[in-house]
PDB file of C-alpha atoms and ligand atoms in Angstrom:
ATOM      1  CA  UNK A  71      57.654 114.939 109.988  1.00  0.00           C
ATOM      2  CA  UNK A  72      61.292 114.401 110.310  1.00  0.00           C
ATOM      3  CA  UNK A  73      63.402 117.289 111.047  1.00  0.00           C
ATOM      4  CA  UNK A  74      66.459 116.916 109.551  1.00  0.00           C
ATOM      5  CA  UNK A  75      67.561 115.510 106.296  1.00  0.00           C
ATOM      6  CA  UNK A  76      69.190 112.032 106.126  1.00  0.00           C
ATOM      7  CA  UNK A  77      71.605 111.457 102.874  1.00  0.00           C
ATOM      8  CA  UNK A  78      74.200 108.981 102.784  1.00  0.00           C
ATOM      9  CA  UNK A  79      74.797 108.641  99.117  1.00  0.00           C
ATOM     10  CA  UNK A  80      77.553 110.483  97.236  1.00  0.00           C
ATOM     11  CA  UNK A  81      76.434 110.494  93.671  1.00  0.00           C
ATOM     12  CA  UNK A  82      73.888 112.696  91.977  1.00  0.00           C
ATOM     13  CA  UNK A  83      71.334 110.278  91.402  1.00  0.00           C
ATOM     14  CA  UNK A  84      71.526 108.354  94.464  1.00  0.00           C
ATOM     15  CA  UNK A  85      70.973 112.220  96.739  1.00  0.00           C
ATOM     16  CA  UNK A  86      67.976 112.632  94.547  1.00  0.00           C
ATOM     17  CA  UNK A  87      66.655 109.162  95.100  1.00  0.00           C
ATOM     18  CA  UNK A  88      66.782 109.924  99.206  1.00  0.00           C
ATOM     19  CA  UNK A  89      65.889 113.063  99.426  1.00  0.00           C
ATOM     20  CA  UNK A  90      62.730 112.853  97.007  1.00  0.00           C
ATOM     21  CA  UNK A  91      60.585 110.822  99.642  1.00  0.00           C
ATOM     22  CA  UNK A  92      62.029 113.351 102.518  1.00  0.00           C
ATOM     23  CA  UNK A  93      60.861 116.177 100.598  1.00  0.00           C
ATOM     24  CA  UNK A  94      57.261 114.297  99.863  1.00  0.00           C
ATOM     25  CA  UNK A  95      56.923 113.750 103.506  1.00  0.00           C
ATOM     26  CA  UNK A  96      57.160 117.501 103.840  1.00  0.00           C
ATOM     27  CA  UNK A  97      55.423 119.079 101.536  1.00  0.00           C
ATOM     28  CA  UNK A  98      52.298 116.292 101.757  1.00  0.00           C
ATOM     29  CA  UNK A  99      52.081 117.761 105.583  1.00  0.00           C
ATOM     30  CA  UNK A 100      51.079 121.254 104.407  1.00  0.00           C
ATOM     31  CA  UNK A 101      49.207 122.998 101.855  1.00  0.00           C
ATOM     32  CA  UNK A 102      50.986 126.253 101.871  1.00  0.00           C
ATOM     33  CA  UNK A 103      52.548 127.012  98.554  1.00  0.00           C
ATOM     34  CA  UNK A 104      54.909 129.371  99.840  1.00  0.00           C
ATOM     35  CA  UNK A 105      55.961 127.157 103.041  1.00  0.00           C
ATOM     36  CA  UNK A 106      56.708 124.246 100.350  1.00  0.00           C
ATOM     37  CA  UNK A 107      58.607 125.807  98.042  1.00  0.00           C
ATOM     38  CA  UNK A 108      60.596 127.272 100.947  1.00  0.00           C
ATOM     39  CA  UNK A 109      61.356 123.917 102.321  1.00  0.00           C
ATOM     40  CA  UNK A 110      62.150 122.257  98.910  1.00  0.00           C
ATOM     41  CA  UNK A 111      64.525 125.357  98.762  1.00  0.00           C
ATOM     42  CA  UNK A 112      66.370 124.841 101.667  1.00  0.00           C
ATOM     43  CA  UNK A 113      66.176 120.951 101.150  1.00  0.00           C
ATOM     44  CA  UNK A 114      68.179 121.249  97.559  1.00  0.00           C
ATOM     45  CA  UNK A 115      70.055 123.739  98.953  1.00  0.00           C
ATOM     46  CA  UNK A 116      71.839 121.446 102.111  1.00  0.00           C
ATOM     47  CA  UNK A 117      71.704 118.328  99.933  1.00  0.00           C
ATOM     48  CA  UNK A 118      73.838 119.866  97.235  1.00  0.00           C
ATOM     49  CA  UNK A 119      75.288 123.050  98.211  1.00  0.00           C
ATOM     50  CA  UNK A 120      73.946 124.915  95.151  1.00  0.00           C
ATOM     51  CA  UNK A 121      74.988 128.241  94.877  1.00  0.00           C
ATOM     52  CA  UNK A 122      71.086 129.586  94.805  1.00  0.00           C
ATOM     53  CA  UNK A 123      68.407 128.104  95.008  1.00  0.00           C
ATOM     54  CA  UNK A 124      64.820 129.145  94.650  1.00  0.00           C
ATOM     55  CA  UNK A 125      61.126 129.914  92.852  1.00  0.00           C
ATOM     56  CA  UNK A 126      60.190 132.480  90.708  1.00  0.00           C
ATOM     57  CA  UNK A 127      56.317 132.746  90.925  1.00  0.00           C
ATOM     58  CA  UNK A 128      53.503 133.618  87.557  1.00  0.00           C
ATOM     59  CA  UNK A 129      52.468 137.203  88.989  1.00  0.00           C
ATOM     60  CA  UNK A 130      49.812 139.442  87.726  1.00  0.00           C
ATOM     61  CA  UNK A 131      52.431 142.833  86.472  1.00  0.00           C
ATOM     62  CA  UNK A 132      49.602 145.042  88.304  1.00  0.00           C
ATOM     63  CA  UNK A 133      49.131 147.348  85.747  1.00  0.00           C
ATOM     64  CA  UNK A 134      46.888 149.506  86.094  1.00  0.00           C
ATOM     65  CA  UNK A 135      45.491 148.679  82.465  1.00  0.00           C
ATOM     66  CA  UNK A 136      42.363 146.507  83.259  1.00  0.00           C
ATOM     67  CA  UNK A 137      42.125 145.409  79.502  1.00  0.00           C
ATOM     68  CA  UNK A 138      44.011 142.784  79.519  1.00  0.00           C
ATOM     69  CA  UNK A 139      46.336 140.647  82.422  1.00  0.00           C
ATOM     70  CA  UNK A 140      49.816 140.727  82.006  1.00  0.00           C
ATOM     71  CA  UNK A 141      51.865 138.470  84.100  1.00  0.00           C
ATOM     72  CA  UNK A 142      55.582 138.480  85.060  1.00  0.00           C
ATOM     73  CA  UNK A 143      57.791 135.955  87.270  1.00  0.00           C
ATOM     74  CA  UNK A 144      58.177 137.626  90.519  1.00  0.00           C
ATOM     75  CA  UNK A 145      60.992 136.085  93.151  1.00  0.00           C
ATOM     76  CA  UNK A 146      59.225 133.909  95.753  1.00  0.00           C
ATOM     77  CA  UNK A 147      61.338 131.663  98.666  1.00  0.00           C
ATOM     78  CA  UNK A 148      64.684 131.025  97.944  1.00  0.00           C
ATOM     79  CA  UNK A 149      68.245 129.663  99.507  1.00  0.00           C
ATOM     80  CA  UNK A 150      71.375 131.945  98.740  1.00  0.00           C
ATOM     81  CA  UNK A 151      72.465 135.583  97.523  1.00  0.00           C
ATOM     82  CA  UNK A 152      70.043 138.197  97.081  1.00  0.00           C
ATOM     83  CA  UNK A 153      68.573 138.377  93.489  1.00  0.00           C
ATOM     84  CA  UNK A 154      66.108 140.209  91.280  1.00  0.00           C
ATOM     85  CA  UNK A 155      63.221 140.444  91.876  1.00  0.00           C
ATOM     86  CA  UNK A 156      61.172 140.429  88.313  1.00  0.00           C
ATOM     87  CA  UNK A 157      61.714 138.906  85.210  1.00  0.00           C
ATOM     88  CA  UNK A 158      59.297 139.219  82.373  1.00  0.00           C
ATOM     89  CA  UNK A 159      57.983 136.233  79.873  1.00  0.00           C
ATOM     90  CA  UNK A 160      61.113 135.357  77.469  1.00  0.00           C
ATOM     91  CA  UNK A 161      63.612 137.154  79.553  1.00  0.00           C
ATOM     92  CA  UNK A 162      66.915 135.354  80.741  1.00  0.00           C
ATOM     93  CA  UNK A 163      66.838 131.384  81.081  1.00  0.00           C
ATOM     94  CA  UNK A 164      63.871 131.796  83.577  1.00  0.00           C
ATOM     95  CA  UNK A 165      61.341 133.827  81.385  1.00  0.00           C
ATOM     96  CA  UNK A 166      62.536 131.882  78.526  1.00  0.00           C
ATOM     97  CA  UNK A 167      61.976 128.489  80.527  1.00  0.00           C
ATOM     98  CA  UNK A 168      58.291 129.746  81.159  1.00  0.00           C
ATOM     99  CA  UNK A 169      57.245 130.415  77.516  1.00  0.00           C
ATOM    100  CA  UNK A 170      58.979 127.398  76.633  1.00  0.00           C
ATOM    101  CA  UNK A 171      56.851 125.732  78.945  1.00  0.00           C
ATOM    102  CA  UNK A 172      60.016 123.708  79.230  1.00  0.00           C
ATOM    103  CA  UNK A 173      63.520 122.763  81.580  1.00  0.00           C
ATOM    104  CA  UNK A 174      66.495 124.853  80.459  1.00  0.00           C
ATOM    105  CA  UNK A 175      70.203 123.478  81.068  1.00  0.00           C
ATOM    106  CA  UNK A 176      72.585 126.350  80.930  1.00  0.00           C
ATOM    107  CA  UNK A 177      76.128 124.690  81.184  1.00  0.00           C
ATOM    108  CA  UNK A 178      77.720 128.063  80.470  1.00  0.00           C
ATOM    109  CA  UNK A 179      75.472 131.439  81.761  1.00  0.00           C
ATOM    110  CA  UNK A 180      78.081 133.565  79.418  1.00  0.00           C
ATOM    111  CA  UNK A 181      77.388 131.628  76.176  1.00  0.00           C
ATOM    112  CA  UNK A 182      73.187 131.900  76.819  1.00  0.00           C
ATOM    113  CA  UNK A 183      72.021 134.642  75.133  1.00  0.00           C
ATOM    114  CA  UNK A 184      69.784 136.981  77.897  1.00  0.00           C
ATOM    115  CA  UNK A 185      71.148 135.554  80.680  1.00  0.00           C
ATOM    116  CA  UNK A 186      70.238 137.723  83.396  1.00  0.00           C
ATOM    117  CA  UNK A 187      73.514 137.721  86.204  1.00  0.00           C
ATOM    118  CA  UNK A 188      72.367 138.291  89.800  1.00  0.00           C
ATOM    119  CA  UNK A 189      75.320 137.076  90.524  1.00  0.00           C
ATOM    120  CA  UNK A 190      78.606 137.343  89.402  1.00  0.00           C
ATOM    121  CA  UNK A 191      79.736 134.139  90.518  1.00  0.00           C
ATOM    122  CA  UNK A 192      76.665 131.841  89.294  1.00  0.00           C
ATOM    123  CA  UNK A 193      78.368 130.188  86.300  1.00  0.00           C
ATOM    124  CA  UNK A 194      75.407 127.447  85.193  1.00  0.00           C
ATOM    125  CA  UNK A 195      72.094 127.143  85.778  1.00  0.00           C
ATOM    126  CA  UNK A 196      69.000 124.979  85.323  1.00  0.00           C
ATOM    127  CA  UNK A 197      65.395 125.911  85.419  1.00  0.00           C
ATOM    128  CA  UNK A 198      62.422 123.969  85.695  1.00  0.00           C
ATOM    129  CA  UNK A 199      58.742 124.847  85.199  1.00  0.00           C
ATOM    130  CA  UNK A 200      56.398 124.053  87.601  1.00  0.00           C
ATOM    131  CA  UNK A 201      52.673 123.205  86.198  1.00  0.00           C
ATOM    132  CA  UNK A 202      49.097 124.153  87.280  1.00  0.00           C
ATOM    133  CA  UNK A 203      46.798 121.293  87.381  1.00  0.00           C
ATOM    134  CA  UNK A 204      45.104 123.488  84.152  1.00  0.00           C
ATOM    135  CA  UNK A 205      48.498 122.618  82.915  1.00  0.00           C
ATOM    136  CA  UNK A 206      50.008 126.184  82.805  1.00  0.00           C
ATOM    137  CA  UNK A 207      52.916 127.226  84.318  1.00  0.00           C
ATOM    138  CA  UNK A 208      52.851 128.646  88.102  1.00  0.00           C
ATOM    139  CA  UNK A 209      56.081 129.374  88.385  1.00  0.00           C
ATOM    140  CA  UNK A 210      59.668 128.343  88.033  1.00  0.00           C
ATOM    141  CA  UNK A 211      62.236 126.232  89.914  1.00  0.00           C
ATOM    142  CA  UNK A 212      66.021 128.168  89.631  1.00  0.00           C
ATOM    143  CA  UNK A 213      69.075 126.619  90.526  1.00  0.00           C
ATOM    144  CA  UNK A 214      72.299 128.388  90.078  1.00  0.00           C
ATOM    145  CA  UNK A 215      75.868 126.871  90.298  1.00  0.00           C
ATOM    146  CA  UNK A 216      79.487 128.457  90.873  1.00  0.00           C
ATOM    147  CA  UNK A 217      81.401 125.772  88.446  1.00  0.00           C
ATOM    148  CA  UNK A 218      80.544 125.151  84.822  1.00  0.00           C
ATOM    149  CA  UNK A 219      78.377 122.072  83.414  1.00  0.00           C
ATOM    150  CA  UNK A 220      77.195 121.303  86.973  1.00  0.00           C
ATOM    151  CA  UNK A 221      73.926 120.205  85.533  1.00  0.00           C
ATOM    152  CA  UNK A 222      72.829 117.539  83.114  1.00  0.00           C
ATOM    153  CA  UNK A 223      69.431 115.468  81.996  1.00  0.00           C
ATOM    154  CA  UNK A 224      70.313 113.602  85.907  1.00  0.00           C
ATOM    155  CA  UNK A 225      69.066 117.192  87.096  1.00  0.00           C
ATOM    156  CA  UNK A 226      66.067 117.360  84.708  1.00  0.00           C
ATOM    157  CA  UNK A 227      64.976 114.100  85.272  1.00  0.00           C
ATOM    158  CA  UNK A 228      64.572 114.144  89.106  1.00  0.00           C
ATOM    159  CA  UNK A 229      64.010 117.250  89.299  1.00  0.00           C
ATOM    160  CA  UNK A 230      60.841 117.316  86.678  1.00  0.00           C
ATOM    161  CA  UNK A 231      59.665 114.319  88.527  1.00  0.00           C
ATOM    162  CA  UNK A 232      60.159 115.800  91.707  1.00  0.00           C
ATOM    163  CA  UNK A 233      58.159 118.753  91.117  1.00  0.00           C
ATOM    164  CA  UNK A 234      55.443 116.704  89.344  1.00  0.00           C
ATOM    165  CA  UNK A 235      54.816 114.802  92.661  1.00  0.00           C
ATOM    166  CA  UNK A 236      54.356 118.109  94.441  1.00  0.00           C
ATOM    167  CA  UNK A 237      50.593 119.642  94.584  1.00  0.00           C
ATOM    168  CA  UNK A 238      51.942 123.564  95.202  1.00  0.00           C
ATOM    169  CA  UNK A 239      47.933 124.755  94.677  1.00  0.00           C
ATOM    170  CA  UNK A 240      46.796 126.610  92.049  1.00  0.00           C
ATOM    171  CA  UNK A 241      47.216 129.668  90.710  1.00  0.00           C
TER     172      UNK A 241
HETATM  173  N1  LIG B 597      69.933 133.866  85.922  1.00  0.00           N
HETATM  174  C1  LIG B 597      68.491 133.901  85.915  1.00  0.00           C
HETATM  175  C2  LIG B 597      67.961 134.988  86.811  1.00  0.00           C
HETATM  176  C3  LIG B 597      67.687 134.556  88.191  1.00  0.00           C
HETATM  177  S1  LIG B 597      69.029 134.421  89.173  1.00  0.00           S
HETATM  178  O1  LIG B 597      70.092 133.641  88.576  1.00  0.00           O
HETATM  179  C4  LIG B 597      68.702 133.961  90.723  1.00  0.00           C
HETATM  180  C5  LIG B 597      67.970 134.093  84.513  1.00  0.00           C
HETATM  181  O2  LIG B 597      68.748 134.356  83.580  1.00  0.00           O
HETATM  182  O3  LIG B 597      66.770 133.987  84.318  1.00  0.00           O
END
């Protein structure tokens, strides 16, 4: 496995196109969820410089009502600020990403509707789901940025495709 990123290429695109196989090479080493999406974390994070990085995983509430399961996106590994911790189906761009079942492009947090601020300073924001092979979704990918409009369908597209290629386990 190598053990430190190599990226020589200054555009978008081109950073995604070299990291993707670096990050495949990682994650195809180990079957740990948790381990992976902490590496493709830290990965984003020193390839970009995103302001935050990280997963929210599909959590059972655990409530004590045994009737039915309700789950909630709990904060698994990330790269930056400290952040909260829950967020419930529909909720902010990441709850509403999840019962989308869709990638959300937020070029201005202030003008989405729900937008939950961890931090004061995160000013757009993508989020990406990331599918079971029963085809629900595990959890969500979060990145955060400091400037406006830093991300576009250049984002969606690798990143979609990146966490496609990734086998994170099952719920
Ligand atoms: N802004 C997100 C919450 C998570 S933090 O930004 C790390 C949201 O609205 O869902």
């Amino acid at each position: 496995m190598a053990e430190e990123l190599i990226i020589t290429a200054k555009d978008k695109g081109g950073i995604y196109a070299q990291i993707l196989p670096q990050i495949e090479a990682v994650v195809s080493a180990e079957t740990d969820m948790i381990a992976n999406m902490a590496n493709v974390s830290a990965i984003l994070k020193e390839a970009f410089g995103f302001w935050w990085v990280g997963f929210y995983i599909v959590k059972p509430t655990g409530s004590s009502d045994t009737s039915h399961v309700e789950e909630e996106l709990v904060l698994g590994p990330f790269q930056g600020p400290l952040a909260c911790t829950r967020i419930k189906k529909g909720r902010g761009v990441c709850g509403t990403a999840w019962a989308k079942e869709e990638t959300i492009i937020v070029p201005d947090v202030e003008q989405f509707p729900g937008h939950i601020a961890c931090s004061s300073l995160s000013r757009s924001e993508i989020v990406v789901p990331v599918f079971a092979s029963d085809g629900s979704v595990m959890a969500v990918l979060d990145i955060d940025s400091e400037h406006l409009a830093t991300f576009d369908v250049t984002d969606k597209e690798w990143l979609e495709r990146m966490l496609h290629e990734i086998n994170f386990g099952n719920k």
